[in-house]
Tab-separated table of C-alpha atoms in Angstrom:
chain	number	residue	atom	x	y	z
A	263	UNK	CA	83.018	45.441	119.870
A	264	UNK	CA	85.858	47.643	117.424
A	265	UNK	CA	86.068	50.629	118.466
A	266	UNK	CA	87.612	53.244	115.891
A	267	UNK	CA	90.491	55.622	116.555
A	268	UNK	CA	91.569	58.817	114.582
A	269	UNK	CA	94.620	57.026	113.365
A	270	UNK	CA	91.662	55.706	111.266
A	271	UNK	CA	92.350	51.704	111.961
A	272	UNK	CA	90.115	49.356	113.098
A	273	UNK	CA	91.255	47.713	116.336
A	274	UNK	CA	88.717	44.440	116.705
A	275	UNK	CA	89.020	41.391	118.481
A	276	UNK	CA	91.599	39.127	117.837
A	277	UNK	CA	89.567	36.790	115.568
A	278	UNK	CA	88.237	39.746	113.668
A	279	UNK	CA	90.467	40.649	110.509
A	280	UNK	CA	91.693	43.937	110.938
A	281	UNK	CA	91.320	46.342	108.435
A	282	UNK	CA	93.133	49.329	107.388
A	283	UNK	CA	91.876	52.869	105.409
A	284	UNK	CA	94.089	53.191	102.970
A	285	UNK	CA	93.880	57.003	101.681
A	286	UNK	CA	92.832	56.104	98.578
A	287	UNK	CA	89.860	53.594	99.437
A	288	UNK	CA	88.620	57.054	101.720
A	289	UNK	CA	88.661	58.959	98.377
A	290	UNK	CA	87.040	56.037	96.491
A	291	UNK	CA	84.684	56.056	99.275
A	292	UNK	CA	83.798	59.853	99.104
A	293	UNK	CA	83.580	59.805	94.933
A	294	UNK	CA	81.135	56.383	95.420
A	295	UNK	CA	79.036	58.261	97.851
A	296	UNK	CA	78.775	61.451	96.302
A	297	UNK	CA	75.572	62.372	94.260
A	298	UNK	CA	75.487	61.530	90.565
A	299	UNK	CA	78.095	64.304	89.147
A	300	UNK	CA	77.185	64.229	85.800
A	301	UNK	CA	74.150	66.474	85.844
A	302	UNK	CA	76.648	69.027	87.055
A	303	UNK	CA	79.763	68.269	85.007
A	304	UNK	CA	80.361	71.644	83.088
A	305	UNK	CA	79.130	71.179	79.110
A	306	UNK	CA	82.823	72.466	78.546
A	307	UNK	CA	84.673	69.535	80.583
A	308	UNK	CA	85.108	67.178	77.319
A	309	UNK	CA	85.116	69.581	74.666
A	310	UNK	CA	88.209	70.066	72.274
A	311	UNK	CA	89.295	73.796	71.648
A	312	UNK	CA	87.540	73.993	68.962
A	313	UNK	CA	84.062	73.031	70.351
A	314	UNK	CA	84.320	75.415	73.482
A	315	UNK	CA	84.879	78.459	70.952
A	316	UNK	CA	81.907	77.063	68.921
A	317	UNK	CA	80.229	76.869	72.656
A	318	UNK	CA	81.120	80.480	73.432
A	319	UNK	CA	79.413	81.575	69.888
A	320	UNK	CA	82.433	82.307	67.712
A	321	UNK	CA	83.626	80.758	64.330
A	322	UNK	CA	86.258	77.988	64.755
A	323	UNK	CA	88.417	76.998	62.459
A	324	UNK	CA	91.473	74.210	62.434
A	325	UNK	CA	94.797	74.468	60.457
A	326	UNK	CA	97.580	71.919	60.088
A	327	UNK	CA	101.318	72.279	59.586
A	328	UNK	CA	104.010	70.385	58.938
A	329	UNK	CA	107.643	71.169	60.146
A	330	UNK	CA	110.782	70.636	58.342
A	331	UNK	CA	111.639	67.762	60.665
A	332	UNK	CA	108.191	66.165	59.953
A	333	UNK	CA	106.353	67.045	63.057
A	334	UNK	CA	102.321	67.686	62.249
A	335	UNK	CA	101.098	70.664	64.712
A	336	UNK	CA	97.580	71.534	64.812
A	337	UNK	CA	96.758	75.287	64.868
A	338	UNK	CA	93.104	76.799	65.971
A	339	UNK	CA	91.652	79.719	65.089
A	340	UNK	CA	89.266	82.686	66.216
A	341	UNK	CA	88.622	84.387	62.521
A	342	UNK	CA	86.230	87.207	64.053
A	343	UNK	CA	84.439	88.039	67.223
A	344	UNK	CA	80.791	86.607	67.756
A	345	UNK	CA	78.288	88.476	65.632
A	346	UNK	CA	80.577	88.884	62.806
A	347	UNK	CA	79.362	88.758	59.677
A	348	UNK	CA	82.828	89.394	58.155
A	349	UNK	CA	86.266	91.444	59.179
A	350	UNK	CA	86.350	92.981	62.551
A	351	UNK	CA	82.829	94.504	64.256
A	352	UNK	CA	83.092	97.345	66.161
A	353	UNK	CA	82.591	96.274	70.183
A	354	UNK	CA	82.324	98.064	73.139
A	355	UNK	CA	84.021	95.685	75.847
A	356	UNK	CA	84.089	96.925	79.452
A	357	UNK	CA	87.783	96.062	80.017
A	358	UNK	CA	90.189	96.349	82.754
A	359	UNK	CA	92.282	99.315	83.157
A	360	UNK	CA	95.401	96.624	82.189
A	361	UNK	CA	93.718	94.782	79.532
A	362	UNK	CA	93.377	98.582	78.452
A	363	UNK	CA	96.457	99.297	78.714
A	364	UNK	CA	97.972	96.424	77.022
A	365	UNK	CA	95.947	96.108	73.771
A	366	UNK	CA	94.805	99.508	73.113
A	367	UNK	CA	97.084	102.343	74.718
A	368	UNK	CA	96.344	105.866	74.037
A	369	UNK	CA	93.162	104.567	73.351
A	370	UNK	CA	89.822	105.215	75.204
A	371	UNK	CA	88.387	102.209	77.187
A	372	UNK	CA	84.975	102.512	74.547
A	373	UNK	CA	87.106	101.014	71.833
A	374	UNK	CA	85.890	100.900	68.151
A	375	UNK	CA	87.303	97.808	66.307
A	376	UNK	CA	87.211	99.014	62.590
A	377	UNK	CA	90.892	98.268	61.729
A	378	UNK	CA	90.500	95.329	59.709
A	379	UNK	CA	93.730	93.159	59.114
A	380	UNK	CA	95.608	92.840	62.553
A	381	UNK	CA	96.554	89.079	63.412
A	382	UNK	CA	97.902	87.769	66.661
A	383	UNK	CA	99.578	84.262	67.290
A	384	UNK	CA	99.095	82.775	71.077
A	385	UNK	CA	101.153	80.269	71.537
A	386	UNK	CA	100.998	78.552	75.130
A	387	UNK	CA	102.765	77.805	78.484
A	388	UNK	CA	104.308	74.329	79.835
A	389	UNK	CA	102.125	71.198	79.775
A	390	UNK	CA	98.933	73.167	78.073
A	391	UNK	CA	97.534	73.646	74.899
A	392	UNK	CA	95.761	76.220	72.791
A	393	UNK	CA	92.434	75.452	75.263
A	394	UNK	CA	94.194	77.408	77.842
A	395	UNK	CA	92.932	80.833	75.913
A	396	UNK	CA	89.464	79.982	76.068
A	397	UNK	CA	88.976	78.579	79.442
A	398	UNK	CA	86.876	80.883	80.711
A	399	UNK	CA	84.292	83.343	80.074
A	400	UNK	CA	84.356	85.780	77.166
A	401	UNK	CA	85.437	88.671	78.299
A	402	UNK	CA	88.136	87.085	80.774
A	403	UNK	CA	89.722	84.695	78.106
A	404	UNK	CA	92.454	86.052	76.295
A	405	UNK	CA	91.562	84.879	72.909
A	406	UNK	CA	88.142	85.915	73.136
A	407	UNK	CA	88.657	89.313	74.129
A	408	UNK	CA	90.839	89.758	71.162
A	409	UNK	CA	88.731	88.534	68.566
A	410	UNK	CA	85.936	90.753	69.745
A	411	UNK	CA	88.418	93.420	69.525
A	412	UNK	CA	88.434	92.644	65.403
A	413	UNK	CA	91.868	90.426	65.595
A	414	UNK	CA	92.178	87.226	63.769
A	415	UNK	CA	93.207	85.011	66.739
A	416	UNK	CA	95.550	82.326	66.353
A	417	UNK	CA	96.941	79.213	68.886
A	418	UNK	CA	99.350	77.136	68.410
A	419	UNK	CA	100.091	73.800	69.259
A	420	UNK	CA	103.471	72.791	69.800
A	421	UNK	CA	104.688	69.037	68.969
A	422	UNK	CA	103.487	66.390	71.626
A	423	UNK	CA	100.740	67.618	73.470
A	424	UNK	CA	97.343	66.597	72.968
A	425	UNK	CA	96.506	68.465	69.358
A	426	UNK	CA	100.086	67.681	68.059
A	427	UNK	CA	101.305	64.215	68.174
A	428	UNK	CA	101.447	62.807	64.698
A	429	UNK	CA	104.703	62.470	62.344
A	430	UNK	CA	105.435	61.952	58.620
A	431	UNK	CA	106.703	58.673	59.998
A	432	UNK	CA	107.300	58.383	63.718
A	433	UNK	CA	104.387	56.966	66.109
A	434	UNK	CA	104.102	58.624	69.669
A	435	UNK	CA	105.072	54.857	71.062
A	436	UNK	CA	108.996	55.469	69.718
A	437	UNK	CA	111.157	57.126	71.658
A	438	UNK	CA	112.465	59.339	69.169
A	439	UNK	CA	109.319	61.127	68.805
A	440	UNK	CA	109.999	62.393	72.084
A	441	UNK	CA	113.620	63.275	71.536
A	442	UNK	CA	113.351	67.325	71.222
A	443	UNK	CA	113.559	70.146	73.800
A	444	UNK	CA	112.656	73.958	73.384
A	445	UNK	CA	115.541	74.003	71.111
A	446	UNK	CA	113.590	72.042	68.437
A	447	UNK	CA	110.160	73.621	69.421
A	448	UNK	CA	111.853	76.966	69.397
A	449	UNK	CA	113.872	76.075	66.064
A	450	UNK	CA	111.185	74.377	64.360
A	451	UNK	CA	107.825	74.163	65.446
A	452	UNK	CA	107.025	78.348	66.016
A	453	UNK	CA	109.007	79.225	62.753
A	454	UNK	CA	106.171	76.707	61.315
A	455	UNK	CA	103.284	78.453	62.352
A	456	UNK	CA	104.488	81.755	62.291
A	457	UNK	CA	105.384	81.213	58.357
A	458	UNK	CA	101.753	78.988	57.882
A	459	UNK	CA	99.853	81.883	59.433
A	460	UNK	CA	101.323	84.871	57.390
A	461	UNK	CA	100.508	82.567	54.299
A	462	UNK	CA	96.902	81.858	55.257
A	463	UNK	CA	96.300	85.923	56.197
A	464	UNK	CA	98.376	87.245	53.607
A	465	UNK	CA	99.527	89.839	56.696
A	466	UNK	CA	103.235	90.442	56.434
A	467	UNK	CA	103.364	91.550	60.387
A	468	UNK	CA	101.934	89.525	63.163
A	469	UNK	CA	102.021	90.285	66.936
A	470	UNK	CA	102.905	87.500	69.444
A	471	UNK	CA	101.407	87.150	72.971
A	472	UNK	CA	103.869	84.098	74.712
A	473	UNK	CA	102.336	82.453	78.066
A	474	UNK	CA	105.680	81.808	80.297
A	475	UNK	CA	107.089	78.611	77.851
A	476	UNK	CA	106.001	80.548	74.606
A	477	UNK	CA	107.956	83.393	75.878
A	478	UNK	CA	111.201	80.869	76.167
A	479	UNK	CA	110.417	79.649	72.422
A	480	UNK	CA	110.049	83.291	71.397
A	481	UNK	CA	113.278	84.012	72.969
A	482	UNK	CA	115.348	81.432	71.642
A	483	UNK	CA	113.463	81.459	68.071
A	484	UNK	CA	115.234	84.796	67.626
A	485	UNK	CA	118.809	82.800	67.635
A	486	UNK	CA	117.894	80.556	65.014
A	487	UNK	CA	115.696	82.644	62.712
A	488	UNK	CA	116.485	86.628	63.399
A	489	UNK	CA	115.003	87.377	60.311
A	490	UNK	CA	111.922	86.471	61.766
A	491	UNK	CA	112.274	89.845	63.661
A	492	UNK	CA	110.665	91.686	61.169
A	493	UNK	CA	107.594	89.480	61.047
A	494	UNK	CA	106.579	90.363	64.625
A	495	UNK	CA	105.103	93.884	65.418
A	496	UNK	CA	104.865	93.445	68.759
A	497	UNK	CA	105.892	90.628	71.517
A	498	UNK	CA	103.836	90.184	74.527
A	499	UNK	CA	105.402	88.062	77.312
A	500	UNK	CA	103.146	86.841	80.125
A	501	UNK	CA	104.850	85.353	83.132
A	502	UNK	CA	108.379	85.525	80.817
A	503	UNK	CA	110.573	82.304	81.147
A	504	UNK	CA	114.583	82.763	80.603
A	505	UNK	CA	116.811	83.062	84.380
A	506	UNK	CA	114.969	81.183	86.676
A	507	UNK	CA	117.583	80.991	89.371
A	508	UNK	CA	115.359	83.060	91.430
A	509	UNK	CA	111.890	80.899	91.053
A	510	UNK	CA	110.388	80.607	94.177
A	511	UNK	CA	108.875	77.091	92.956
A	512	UNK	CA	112.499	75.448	92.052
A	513	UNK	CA	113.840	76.516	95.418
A	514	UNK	CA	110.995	75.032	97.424
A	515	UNK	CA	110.868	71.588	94.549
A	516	UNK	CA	114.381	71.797	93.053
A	517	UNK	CA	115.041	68.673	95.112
A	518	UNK	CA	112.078	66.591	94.072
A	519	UNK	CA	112.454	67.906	90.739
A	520	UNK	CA	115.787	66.400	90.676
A	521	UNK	CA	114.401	62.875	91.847
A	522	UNK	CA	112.009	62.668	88.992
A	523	UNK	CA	114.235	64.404	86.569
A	524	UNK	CA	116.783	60.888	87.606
A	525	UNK	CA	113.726	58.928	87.865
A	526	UNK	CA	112.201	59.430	84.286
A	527	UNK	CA	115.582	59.170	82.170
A	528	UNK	CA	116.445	55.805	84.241
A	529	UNK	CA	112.994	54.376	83.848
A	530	UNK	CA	112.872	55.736	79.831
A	531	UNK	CA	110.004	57.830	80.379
A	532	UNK	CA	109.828	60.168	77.713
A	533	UNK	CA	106.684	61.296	77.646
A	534	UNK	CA	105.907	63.451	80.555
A	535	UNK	CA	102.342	63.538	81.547
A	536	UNK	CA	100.089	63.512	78.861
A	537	UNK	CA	96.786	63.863	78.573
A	538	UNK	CA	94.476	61.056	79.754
A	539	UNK	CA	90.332	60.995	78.943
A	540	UNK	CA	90.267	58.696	82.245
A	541	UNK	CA	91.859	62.271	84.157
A	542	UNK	CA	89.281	63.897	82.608
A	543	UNK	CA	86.340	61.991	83.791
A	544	UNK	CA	87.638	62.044	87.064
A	545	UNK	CA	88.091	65.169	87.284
A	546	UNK	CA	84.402	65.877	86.237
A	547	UNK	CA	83.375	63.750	89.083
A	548	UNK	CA	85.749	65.392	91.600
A	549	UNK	CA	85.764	69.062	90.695
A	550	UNK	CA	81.798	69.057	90.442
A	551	UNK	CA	79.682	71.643	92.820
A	552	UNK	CA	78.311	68.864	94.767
A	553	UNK	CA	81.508	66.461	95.269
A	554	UNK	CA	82.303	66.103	98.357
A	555	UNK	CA	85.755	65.876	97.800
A	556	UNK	CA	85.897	68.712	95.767
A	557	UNK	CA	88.567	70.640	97.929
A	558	UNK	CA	90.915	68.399	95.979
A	559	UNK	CA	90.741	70.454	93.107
A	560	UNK	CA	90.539	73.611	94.726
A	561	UNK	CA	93.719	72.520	96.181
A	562	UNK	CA	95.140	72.022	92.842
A	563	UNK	CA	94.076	75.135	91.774
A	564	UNK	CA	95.874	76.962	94.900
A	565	UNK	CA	99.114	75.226	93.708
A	566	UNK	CA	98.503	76.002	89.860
A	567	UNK	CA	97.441	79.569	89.845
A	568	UNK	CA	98.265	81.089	93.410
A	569	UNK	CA	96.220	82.491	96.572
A	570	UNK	CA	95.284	85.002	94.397
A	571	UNK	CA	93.036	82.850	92.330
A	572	UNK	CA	90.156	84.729	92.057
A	573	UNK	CA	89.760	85.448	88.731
A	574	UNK	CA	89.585	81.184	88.181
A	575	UNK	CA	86.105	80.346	87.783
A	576	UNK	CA	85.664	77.842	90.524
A	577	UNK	CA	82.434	75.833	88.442
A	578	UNK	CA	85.462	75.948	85.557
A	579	UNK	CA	88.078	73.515	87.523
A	580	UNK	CA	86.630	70.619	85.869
A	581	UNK	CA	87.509	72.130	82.334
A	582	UNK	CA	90.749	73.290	83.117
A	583	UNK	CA	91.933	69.825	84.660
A	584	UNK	CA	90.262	67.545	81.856
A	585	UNK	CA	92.775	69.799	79.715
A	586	UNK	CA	95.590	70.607	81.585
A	587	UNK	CA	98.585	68.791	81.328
A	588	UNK	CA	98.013	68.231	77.763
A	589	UNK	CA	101.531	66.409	77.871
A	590	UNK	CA	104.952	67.090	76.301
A	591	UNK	CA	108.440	65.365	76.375
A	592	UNK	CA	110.013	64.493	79.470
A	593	UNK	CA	113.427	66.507	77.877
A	594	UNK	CA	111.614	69.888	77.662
A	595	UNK	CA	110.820	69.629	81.477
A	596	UNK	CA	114.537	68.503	82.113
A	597	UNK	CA	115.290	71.809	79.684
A	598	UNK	CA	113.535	74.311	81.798
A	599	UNK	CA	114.903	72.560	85.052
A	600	UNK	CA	118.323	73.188	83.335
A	601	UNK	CA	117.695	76.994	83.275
A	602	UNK	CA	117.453	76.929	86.914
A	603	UNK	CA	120.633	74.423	87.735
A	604	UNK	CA	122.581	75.983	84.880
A	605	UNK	CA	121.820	79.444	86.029
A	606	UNK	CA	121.868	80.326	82.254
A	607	UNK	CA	119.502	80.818	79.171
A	608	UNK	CA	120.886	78.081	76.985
A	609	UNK	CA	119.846	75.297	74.480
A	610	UNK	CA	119.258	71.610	75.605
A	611	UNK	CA	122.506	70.126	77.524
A	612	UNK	CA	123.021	66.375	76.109
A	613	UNK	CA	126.067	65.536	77.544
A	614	UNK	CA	129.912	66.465	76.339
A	615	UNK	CA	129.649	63.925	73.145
A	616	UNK	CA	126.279	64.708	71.926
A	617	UNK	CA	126.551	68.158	72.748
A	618	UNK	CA	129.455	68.351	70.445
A	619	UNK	CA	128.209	66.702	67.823
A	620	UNK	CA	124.847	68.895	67.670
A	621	UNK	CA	126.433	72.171	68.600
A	622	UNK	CA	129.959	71.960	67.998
A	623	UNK	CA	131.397	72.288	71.298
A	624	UNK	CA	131.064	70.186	74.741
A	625	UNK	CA	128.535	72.599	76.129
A	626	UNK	CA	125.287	74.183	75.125
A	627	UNK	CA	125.276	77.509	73.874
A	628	UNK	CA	123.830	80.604	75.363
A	629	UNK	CA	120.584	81.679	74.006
A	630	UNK	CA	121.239	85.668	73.560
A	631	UNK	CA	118.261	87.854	74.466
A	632	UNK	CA	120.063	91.064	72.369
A	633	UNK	CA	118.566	89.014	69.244
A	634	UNK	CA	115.317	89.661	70.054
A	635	UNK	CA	114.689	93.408	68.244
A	636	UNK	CA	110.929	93.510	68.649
A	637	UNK	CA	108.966	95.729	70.917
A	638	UNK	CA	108.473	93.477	74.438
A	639	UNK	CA	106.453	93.759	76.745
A	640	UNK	CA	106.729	91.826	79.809
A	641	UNK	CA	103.956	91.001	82.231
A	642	UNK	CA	103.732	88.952	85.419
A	643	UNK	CA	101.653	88.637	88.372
A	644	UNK	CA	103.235	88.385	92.231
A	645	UNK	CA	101.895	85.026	93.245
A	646	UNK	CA	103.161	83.726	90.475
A	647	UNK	CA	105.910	80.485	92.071
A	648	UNK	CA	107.584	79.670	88.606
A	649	UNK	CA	107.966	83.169	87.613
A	650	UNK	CA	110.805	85.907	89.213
A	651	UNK	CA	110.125	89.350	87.884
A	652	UNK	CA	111.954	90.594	84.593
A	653	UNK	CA	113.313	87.484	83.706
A	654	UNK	CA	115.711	87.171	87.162
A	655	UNK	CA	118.480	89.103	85.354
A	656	UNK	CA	119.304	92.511	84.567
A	657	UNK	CA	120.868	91.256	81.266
A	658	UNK	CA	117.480	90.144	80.004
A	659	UNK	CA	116.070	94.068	80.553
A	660	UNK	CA	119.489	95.277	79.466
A	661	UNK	CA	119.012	93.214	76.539
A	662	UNK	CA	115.109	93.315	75.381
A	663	UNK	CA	113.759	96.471	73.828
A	664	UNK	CA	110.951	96.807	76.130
A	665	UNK	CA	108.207	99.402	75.095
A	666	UNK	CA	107.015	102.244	76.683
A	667	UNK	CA	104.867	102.244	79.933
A	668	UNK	CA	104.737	98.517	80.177
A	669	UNK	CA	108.370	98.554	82.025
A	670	UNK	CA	108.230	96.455	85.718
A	671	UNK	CA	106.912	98.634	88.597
A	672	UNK	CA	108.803	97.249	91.782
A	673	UNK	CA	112.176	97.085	89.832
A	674	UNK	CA	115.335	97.822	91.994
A	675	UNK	CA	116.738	100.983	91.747
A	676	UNK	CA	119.965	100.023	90.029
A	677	UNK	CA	118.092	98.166	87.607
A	678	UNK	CA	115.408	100.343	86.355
A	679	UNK	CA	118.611	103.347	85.939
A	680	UNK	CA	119.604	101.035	83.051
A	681	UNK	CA	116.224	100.328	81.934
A	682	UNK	CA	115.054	103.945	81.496
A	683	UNK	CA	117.945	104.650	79.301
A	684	UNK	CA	116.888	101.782	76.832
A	685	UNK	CA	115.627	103.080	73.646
A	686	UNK	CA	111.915	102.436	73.434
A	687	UNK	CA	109.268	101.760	71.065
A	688	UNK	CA	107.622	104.721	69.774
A	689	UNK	CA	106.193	103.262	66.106
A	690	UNK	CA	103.369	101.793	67.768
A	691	UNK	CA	100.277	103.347	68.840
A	692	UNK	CA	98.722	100.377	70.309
A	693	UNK	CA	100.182	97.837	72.171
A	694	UNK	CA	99.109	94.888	69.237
């Protein structure tokens, strides 16, 4: 008779076969055995951006752009909050004391949304996609809240993720489609949709909220285009990517990072995972309330968003993996892995001859913060792994004119010195 040990292997006698439980065949096991997940996949799971901001109730719109180096980026957009019959309706939103403080200071919390005319651009972080502004509930998604605040809400797309992978005349299957970094989204793609969206609004100024890559793009956009400077009222930079020499996630990974980093460009990988409709209807299956296995996705959500992941709607994980990665190139992920090796904010390093030839000399430029002459505001939370507060470098708060009230509270001493004698924005009376 087989008896069973923990090692999980069958030990039988000698004429039986023996068999082994492979990890995966236990997890194919589970999913097989685990009630019929569909009647409690989430409605949102398979819905584009679009759809889930139909879903939620508000007017949905989708915009196309083409860049000057024939990338077509889809843009998505929030016209008015729900209930709008046109413009901006005044709303009463019970809001955090930060969300206060960040979009309406000197304001009461009761805020009345009559000022018609203000737009704001969200552009989004590393291997997402305008969905990851509306993943959640109305008045804890980002794009949401605005629009019922009576802004004309705008994502962007940038080139190669899921709502942006067509060309004048390259195919996602050639490899030069894939051959930009966040110099070329940063020199291209933002310029784009920052020019397409003034046009469509007819608003000369827009304000800019950047989730830790759209901060980098925002950054580095200023070195190409500083005239671009006076389009932006306002910059908003969430989890800010620049010096990340300090991350907590590249010294724990830097190692394996390095492996795949070696890995891809040997093997010609150069898309880095994209987004896959098979992921998605896994996930539904995995992340639903009655999967047995669904501590899988809670364990993906631990390494996503932190322990402090409250604020993640747990019946949600479905949505946000059937969206997230939403793919990019395999040289933007070697590009912010370069900002950590490098120790510097610079453009893409291709190597002494090609570096030359696309930057005239045999290594990349710097990428200067001091161009950036907006208002910033920089925002980050303390679990986050990618993430070291301020940018990692006194230059970057030596260099950004940071606005009032919004400066880091835990900064050293020596630091925030030279930050309070910054000059700082006093033109605007809200924060967007």
């Amino acid at each position: 008779m087989c008896k069973v040990k923990v090692e999980q292997r069958l030990l039988c006698a000698p004429e039986t076969v023996r068999a082994e439980m492979h990890p995966a065949i236990l997890l194919l096991t589970a999913v097989l055995m685990a009630p019929p997940a569909t009647a409690h996949v989430h409605p949102h799971t398979f819905l584009t951006t679009p759809e889930i901001i139909q879903a939620r109730g508000y007017p949905a719109q989708t915009h196309h752009v083409t860049t000057s180096d024939g990338y077509v980026l889809e843009l998505h957009r929030i016209p008015r909050g729900r209930g709008a019959a046109g413009g901006a309706r005044a709303s009463t939103l019970s809001m955090s004391s930060l969300q206060n403080k960040i979009f309406n200071r000197g304001k009461n919390s009761s805020i009345n949304t009559k000022e018609n005319g203000k737009v704001v651009f969200l552009q989004h972080c590393l291997l997402c996609s305008s969905a990851d502004f509306v993943m959640n509930d109305p008045d804890q998604a980002l794009a949401f809240i605005l629009a019922d605040l009576g802004y004309d809400v705008w994502l962007g797309n940038v080139r190669g993720n899921v709502y942006s992978r067509r060309h004048v005349r390259l195919s996602p299957n050639q490899r030069e489609f894939w051959d930009y970094s966040i110099n070329e989204i940063a020199r291209y793609d933002v310029p784009a949709m920052l020019t397409y969206v003034r046009e469509v609004t007819g608003s000369p100024t827009i304000s800019y909220v950047g989730h830790s890559m759209g901060t980098a793009v925002f950054f580095a956009m200023m070195n190409y285009h500083p005239q671009i400077n006076n389009w932006v009222r306002v910059m908003a930079a969430m989890a800010p990517v620049a010096y990340l020499h300090n991350s907590r996630f590249f010294k724990i990974y830097e190692d394996y990072l390095e492996l795949l980093d070696v890995t891809t460009a040997k093997l010609g990988i150069e898309e880095f995972l994209m987004n896959d409709p098979g992921f998605a209807k896994l996930a539904s299956v995995l992340c639903s309330p009655l999967s047995p296995v669904k501590f899988i996705c809670s364990a993906i959500r631990l390494f996503l968003f932190g322990l402090n992941s409250d604020y993640v709607d747990k019946n949600y994980q479905s949505v946000i993996l059937a969206h997230n990665p939403a793919g990019i190139s395999s040289s933007v992920m070697r590009h912010i892995r370069q900002f950590n090796v490098s120790r510097q904010f610079q453009a893409f390093d291709y190597g002494a001859t090609r570096n030359q030839r696309e930057y005239g000399s045999t290594s990349p430029p710097r990428y200067s913060l001091a161009r950036v002459t907006v208002p910033v505001g920089l925002f980050w939370s303390e679990g986050d792994w990618l993430v070291d507060p301020c940018l990692c470098s006194k230059e970057a708060l030596v260099s950004l004119r940071l606005t009032e009230d919004l400066l880091c509270p835990d900064l050293p001493q020596d630091v925030r010195q030279v930050a309070s004698e910054l000059p700082r924005s006093s033109s605007t009376t809200g924060f967007l």
